[in-house]
XYZ file of C-alpha atoms in Angstrom:
587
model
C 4.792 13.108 -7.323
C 2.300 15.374 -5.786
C 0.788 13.094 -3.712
C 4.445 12.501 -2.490
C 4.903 16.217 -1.641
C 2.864 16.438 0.856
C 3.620 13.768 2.923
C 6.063 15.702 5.428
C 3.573 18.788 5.373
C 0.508 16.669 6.017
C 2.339 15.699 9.382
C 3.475 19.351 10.199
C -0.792 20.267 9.086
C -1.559 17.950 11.840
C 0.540 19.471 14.412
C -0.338 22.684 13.903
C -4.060 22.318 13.889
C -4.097 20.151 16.866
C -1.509 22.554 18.577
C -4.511 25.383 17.974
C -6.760 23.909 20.034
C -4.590 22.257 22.766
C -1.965 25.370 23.196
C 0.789 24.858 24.969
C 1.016 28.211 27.589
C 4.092 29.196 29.262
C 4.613 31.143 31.952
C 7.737 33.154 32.761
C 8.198 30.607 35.880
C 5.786 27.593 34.838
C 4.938 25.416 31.860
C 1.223 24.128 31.247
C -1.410 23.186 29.060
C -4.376 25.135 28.268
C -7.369 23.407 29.253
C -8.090 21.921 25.299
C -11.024 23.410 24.002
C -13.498 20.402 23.030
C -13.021 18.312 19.994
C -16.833 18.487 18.687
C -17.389 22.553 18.867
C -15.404 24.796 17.999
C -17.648 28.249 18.685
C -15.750 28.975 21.439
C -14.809 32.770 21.446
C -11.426 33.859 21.629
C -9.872 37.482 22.274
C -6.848 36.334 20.130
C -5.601 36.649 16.763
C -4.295 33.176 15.175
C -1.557 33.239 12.747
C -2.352 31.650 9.170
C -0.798 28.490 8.173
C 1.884 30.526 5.715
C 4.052 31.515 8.437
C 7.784 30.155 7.758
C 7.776 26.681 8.854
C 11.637 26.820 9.094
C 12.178 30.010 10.750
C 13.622 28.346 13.717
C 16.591 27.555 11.279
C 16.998 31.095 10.567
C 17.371 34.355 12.215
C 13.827 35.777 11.641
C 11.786 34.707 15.214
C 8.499 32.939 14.652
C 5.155 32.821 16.934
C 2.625 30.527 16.614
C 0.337 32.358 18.917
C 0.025 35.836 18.362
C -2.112 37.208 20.593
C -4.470 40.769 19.760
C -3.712 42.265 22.929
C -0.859 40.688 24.723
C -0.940 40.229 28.362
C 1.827 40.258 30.693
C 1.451 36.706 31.793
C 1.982 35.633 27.884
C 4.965 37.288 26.544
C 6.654 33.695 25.878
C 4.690 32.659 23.066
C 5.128 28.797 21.897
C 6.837 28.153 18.579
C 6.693 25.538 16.423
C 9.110 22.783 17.619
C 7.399 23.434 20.669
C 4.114 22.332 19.686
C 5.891 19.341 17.588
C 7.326 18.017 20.670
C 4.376 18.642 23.526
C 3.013 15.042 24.449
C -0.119 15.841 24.787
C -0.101 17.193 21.274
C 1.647 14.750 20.058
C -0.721 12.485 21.831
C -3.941 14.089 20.211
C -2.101 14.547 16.220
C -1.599 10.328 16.911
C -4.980 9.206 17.564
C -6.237 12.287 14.265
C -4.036 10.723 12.043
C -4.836 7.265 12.740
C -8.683 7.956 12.466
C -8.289 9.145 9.272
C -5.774 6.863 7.741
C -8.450 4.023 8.737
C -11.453 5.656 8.117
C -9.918 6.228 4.326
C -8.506 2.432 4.280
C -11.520 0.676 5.488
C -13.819 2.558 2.733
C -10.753 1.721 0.164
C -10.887 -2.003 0.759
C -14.722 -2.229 0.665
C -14.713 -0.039 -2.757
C -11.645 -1.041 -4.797
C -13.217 -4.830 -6.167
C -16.096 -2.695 -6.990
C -14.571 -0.083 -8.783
C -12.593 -2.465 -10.416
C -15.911 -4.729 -12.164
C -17.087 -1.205 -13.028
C -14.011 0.209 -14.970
C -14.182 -3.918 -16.898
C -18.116 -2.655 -17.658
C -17.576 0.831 -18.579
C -13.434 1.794 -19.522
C -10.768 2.561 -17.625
C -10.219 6.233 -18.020
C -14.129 7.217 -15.809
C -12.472 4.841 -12.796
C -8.970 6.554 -13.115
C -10.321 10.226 -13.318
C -12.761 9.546 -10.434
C -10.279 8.154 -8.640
C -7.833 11.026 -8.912
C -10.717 13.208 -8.018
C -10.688 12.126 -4.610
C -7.053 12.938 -4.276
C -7.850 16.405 -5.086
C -10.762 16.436 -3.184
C -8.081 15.458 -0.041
C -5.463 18.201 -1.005
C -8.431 20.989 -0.889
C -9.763 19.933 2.275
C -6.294 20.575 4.536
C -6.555 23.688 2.484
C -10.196 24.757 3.624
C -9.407 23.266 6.910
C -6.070 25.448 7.763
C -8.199 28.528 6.371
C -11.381 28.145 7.967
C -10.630 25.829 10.984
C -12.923 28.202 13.572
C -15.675 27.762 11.805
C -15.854 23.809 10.276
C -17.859 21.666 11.922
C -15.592 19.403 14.388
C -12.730 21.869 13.956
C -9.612 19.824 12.516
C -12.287 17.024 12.524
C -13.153 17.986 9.423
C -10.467 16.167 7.713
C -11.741 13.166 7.948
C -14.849 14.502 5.083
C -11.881 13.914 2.696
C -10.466 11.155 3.422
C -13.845 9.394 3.890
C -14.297 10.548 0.247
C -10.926 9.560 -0.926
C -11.749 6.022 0.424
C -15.550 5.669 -1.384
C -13.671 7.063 -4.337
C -11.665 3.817 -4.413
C -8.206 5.383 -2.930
C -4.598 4.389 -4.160
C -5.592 1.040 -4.444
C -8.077 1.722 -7.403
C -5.695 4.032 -8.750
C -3.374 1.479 -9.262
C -5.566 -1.001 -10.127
C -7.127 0.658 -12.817
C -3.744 2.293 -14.280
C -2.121 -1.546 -14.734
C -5.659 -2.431 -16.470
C -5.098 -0.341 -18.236
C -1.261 -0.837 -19.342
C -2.917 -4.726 -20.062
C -5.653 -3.764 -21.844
C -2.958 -1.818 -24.451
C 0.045 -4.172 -24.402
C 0.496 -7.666 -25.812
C 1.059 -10.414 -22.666
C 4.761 -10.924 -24.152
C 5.200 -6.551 -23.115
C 3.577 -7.006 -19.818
C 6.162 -7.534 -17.469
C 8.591 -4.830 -19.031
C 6.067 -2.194 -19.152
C 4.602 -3.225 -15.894
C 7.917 -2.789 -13.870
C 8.770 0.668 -16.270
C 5.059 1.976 -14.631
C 6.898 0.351 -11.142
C 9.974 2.643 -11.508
C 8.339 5.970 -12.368
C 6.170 5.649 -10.087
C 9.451 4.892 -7.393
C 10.956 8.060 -8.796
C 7.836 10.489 -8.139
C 8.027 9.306 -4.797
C 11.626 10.259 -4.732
C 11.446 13.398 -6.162
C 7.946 14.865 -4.872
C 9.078 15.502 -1.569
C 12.231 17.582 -2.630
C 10.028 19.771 -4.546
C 7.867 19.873 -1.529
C 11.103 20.776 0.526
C 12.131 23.481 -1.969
C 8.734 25.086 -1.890
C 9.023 25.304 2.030
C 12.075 27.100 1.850
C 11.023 29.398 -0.671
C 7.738 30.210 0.802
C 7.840 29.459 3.973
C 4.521 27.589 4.193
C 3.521 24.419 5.080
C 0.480 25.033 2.820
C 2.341 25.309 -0.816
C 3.261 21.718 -1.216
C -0.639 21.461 -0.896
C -0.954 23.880 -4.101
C 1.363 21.802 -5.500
C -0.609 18.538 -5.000
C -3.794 20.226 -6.308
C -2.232 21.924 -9.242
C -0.691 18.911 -10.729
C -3.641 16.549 -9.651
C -5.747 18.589 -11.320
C -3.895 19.286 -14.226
C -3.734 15.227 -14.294
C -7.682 14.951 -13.862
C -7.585 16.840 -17.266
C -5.169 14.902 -18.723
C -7.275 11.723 -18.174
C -9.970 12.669 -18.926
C -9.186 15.284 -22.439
C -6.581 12.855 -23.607
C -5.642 9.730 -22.823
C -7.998 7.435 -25.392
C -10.213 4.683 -23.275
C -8.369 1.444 -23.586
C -11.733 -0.781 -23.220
C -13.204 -1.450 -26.285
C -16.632 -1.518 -26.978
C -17.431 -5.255 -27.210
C -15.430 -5.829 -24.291
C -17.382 -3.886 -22.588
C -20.924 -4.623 -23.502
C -19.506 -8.508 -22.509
C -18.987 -7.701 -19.017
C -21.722 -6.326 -18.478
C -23.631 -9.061 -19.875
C -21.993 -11.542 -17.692
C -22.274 -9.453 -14.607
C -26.230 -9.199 -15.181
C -26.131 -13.180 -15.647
C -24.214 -13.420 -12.764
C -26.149 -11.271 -10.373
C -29.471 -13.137 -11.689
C -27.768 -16.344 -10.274
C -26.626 -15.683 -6.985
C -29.610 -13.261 -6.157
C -32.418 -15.002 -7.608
C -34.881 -15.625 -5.487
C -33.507 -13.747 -2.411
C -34.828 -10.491 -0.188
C -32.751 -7.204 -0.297
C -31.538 -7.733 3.137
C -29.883 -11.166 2.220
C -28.848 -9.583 -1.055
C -26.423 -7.151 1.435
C -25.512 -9.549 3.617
C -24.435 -12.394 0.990
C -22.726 -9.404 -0.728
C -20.614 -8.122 2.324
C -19.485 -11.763 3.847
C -18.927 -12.081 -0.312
C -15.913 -9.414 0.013
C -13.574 -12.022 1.947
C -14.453 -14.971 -0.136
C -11.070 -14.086 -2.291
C -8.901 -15.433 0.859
C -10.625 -19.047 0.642
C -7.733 -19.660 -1.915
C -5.696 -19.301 1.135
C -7.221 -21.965 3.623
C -5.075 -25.515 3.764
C -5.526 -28.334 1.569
C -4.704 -32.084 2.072
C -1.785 -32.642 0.467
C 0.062 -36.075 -0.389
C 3.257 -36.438 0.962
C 5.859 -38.111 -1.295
C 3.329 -38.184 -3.962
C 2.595 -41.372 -2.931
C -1.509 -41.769 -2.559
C -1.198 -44.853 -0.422
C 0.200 -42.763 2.359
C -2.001 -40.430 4.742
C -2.301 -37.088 3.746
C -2.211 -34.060 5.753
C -3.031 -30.065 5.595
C -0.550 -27.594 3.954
C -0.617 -24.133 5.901
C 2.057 -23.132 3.653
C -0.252 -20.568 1.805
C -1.561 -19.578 5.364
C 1.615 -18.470 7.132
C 2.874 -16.811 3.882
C 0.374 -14.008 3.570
C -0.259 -14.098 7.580
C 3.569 -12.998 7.367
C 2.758 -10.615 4.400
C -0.074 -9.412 6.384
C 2.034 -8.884 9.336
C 5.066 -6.921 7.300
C 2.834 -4.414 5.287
C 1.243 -3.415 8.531
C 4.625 -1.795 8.779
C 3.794 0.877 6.078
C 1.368 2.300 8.807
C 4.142 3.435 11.344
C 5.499 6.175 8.240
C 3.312 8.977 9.486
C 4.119 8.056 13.697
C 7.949 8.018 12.427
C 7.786 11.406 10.768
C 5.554 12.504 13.696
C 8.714 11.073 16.237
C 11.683 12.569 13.903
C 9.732 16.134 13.667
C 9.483 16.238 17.902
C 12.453 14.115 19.272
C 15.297 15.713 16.928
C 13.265 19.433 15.852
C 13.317 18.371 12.205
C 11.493 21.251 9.960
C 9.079 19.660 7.327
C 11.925 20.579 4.636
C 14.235 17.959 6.605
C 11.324 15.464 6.585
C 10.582 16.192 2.895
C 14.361 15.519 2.211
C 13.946 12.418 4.448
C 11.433 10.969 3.031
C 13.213 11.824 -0.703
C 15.777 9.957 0.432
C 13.890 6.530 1.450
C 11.738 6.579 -1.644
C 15.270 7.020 -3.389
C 17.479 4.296 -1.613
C 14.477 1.766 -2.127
C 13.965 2.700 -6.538
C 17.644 1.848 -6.866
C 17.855 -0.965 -4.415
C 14.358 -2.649 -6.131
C 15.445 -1.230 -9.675
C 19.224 -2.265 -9.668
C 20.969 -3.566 -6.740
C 18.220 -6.454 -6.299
C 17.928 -7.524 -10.096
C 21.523 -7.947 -9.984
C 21.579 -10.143 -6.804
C 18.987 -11.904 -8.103
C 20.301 -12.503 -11.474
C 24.023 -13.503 -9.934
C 22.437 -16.280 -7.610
C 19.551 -17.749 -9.607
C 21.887 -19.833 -11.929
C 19.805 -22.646 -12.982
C 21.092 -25.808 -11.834
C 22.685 -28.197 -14.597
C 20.740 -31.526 -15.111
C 22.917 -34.366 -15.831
C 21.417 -37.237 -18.308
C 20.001 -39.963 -16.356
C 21.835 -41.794 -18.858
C 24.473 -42.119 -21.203
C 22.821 -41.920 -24.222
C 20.624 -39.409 -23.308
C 21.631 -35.735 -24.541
C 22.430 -32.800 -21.482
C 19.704 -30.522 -22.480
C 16.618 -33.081 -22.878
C 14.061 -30.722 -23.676
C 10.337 -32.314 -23.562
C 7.724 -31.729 -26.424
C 5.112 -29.292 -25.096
C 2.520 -32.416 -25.717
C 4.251 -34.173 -23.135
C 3.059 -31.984 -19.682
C 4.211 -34.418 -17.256
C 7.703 -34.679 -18.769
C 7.979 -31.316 -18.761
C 6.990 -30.556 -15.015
C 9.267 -33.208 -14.241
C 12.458 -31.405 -16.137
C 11.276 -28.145 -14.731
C 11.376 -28.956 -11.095
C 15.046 -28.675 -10.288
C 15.163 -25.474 -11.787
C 11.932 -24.415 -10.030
C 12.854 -25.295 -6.429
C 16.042 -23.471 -6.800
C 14.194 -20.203 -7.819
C 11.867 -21.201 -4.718
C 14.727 -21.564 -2.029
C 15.620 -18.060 -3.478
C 12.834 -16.175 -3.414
C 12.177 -17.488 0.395
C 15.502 -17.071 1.508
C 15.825 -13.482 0.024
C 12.343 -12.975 2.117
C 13.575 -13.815 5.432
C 17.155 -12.135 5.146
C 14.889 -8.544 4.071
C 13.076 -9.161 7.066
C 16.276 -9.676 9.418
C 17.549 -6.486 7.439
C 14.193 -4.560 8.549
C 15.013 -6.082 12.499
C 18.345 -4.583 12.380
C 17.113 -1.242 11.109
C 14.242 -0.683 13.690
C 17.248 -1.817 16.360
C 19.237 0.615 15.197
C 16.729 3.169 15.133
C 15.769 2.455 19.100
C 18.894 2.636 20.172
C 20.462 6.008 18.575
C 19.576 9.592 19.868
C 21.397 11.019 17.203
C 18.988 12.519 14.249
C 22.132 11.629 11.555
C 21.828 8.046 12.975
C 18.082 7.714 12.853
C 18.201 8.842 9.374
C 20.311 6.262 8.546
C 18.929 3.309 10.215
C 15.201 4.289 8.484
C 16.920 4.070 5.289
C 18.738 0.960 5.985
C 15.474 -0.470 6.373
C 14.256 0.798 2.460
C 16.944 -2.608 1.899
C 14.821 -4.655 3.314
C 11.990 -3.861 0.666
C 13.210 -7.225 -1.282
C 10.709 -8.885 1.246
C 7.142 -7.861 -0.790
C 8.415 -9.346 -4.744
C 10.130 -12.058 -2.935
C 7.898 -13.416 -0.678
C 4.672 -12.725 -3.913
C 6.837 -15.114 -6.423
C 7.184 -17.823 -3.498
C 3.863 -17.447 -2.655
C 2.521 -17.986 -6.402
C 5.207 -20.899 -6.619
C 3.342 -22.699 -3.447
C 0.298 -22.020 -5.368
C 1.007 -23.383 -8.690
C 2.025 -26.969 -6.421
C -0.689 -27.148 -5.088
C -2.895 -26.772 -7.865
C -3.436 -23.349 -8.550
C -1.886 -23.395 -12.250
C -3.495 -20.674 -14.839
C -5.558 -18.681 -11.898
C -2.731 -16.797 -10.184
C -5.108 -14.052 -10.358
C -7.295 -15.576 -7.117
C -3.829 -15.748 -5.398
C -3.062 -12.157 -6.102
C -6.239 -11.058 -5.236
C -6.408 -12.531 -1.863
C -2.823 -10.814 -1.270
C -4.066 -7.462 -2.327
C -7.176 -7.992 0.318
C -4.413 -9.248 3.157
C -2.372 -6.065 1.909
C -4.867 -3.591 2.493
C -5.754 -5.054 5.546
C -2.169 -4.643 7.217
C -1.485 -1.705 5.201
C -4.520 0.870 5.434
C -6.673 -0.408 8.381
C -4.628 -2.684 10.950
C -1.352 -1.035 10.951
C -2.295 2.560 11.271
C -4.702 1.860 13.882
C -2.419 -0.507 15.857
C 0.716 1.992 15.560
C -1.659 5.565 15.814
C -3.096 3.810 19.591
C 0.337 2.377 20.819
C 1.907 5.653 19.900
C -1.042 7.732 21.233
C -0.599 5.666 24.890
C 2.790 5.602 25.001
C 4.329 9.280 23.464
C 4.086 10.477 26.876
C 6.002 8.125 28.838
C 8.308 6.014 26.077
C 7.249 7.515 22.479
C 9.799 4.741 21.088
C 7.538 2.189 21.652
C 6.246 2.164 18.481
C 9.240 0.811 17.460
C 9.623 -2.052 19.256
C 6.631 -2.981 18.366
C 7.983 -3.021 14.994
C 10.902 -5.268 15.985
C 8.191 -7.648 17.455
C 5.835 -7.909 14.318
C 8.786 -8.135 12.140
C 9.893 -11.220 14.264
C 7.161 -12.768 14.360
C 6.510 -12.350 10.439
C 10.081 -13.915 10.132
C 8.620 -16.694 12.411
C 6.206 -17.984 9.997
C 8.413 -17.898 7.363
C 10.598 -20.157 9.643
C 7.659 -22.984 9.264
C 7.510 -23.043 5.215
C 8.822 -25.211 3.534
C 10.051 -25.136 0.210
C 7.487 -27.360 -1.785
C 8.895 -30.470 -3.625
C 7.550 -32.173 -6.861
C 5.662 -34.962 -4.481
C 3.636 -32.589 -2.308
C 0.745 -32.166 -4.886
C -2.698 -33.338 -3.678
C -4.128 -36.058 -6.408
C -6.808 -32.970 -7.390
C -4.089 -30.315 -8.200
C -2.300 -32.804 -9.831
C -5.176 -33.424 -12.318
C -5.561 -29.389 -13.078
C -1.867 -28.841 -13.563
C -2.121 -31.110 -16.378
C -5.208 -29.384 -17.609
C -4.029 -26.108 -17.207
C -0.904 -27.161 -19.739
C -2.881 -25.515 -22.821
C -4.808 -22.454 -23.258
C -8.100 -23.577 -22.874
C -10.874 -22.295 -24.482
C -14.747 -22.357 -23.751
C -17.309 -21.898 -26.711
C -20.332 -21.059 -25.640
C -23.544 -19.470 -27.706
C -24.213 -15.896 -26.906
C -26.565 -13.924 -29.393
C -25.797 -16.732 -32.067
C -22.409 -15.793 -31.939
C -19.027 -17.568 -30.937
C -17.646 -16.680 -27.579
C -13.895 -17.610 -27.614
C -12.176 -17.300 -24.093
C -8.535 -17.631 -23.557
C -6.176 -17.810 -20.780
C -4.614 -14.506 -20.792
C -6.999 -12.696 -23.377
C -10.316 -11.194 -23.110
C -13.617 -12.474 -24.949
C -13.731 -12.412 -28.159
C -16.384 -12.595 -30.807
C -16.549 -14.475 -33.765
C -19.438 -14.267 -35.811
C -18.639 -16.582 -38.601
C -21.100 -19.402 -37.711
C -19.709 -22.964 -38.014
């Protein structure tokens, strides 16, 4: 919720730093810019008196004037002093908060995707609750900086430049990514594998409603204060309060022996793969080691028909799914450009954003939370298998000791879910085409509201296109390790989410706000097209297309399976969904 609360003001905070240093001047008979001071120094001495940050961010909605320039002694050629929209809709301001915000989004993104696997192994070797705290921390450690920054921007370092110390933090920290990470370890560490899915989406939807409800608060603050600043005390109040939380109560779900085992088999592992080698191939192997979790994704030789007399040839199935998954999350990094577009084209306040954004994060809870359940539940009747013959009963189950009868009963059922899941994909991303079209072609603010949240329907897209993706996976072998699958997808997700797409969107919107600023939004329609495009080449898998290997580990992967192996004369039990466990009854 607090994090929430501050996504309209953070927007607004960038505007009216930026519009500080490159101040739009107006003349009684001529509009200009002020020459911008420079970006890197910010000693330059000024004869004027700045207003703080708490001045009434939605005065132009009422009858009290505001001035975002006040000057000490005013001059005759200033009496026209620019306010607030007019800073929100200058290009070159607009131009300059672009290319800020997508610095820092990346900068924070780029350090998130390097740290998260590593702050993941660490909360496995040491608990849960030291990652989750530490993580938070760096959220806090963001709020206070655009604090420090609006207070003291004359005399940081790099003037508003000195953001990007806390989202560089926020990134080594381990970001949102660790966050949520470590929370559903967390949940998995304390729930039997039978409670998992429940409690899981429960976490899902609270965490939908904070986002639905942190920016109203954040809206009701700004009209009661007048300050783009106090959603920021907000954010730090209750991420602090949080920190505490954590840390002073919430009991460590890691236990002990847990633990102490992976930290044993990290040390074993690192004594393998290192052995041997100098600490400048140690770094390397260890950096080209963070994108060995997409090799699950390359194409495999696959038999076609299941018959292994005929030639086989390369699925790309797995490849074109996340490349379109890659493609739509890179979406997510055109949020701050749209708020950035609403706030100058139709002289939204940042309690209209807040409310905005409210209302996105709402229409997409109830549409993920209810509407699609429902659809899903309505068309994913399983199909009825008839008796191949007539003394066979209609509902043949097969003995669990039987895996390849059981695959074979399965399928009909499976490919139906399949044809689902991808055909609920591509209609969410012809929903998200229609939306962006819609949003190009009004003028009207009402109208742009409402094709941004028409678009919060197409979020049946990301659980759709996942459970297709895992269903690929499992034919071609991948049975009892979706965990490699989901990992590549996180690394593909953070890619398009936190580095690509806010870089891609912050420069097209930076070169274009000038001359088209809606640009960014038909780049949108193109990326969303071509996303839908590689969806167009998958196919929905059918029992034949296994390769003779996957084959062989499907049937393996039928029964838990369990390795014994001899650690401190002690039994090591490993199952499929449970952690080690020791037994130290010696047989």
């Amino acid at each position: 919720m607090g994090g929430a609360a501050i996504i309209a003001p953070r927007v607004e905070m960038y505007t009216l730093l930026v519009c500080r240093v490159h101040v739009p001047e107006y003349e009684p008979n001529n509009i200009h810019l002020v020459q911008p001071l420079s970006m890197l120094s910010m000693n330059t001495t000024r004869n004027e008196d700045w207003f703080t940050l708490d001045v009434p961010s939605i005065a132009h909605e009422s009858a009290r004037p505001m001035s975002l320039y006040i000057p000490a002694s005013p001059a005759p050629s200033r009496q026209l002093f620019p306010d607030r929209n007019q800073c929100a809709s200058d290009p070159v301001v607009q131009a300059v908060v672009a290319q800020l915000s997508a610095v820092l989004i990346t900068t924070m993104g780029v350090l998130s995707c390097l740290t998260t696997a590593w702050w993941g192994s660490f909360s496995d070797r040491f608990g849960r609750i030291p990652v989750m705290g530490i993580s938070m921390l760096g959220f806090l450690a963001n709020n206070l900086t655009f604090i420090v920054t609006a207070f003291f921007l004359d005399y940081l370092p790099g003037g508003y430049w000195f953001l990007i110390f806390g989202f560089a933090l926020e990134g080594v920290l381990g970001g949102m990514s660790t966050v949520i990470a470590s929370s559903y370890g967390y949940l998995a560490d304390s729930t039997h594998h039978s409670e998992r899915s429940r409690i899981f989406s429960l976490s899902l939807g609270t965490t939908y409603s904070g986002a639905a409800l942190g920016p109203v608060i954040g809206g009701v603050l700004i009209r009661a204060t007048g300050s783009a600043l106090s959603p920021f005390y907000l954010a730090v109040t209750v991420h602090t309060l949080y920190v505490m939380y954590i840390f002073l109560v919430i009991p460590e779900s890691q236990t002990k022996a847990r633990a102490t085992g992976a930290r044993q088999r990290r040390q074993v592992s690192l004594e393998r793969r290192y052995n041997g080698l100098s600490r400048v191939r140690v770094i390397l192997k260890s950096t080209i080691g963070l994108l060995s979790p997409l090799a699950v994704l390359l194409p495999e030789r696959v038999i076609v028909g299941g018959n292994t007399l005929k030639r086989s040839k390369r699925d790309w199935s797995l490849c074109f799914i996340t490349a379109s998954y890659g493609i739509a999350m890179s979406l997510a990094g055109i949020l701050t450009y749209l708020l950035q577009y609403a706030a100058g084209t139709f002289k939204w306040s940042p309690e209209t954003i807040s409310y905005f954004v409210s209302s996105m994060g709402a229409t997409r809870a109830l549409f993920l939370a209810v509407i699609l359940p429902a659809i899903i539940k309505l068309l994913k009747q399983a199909p009825l298998q008839l008796p191949t013959n007539p003394d066979e009963p209609l509902q043949d189950l097969p003995s669990s000791s039987d895996p390849t009868r059981q695959n074979t009963a399965n399928t009909p059922s499976s490919s139906h879910s399949s044809k689902l899941d991808l055909t609920i994909a591509r209609v969410s991303l012809v929903v998200d085409i229609i939306a962006l079209l819609v949003v190009i072609l009004t003028s009207n603010g009402l109208l742009f509201a409402c094709g941004a949240i028409l678009q919060a329907l197409g979020a049946g897209y990301l659980p759709a296109v996942q459970a297709f993706a895992l269903e690929v996976y499992n034919r071609r072998g991948g049975k009892g390790e979706p965990g490699k699958l989901f990992g590549a997808i996180s690394v593909v997700q953070a890619l398009g989410s936190q580095i690509l797409g806010p870089a891609l969107y912050g420069f097209v919107y930076y070169k274009t706000v000038a001359i088209y600023p809606r640009a960014i939004f038909l780049l949108s329609v193109v990326l969303m097209m071509v996303s839908l495009g590689l969806l167009a080449l998958v196919r929905v898998p059918t029992t034949g297309e296994e390769d003779v290997e996957g084959a062989r580990l499907n049937d393996e992967t039928q029964a838990p399976e369990i390795q014994i192996s001899m650690m401190n004369d002690a039994l090591v039990h490993v199952d499929d969904d449970e952690e080690p466990r020791r037994d130290d009854q010696t047989t």
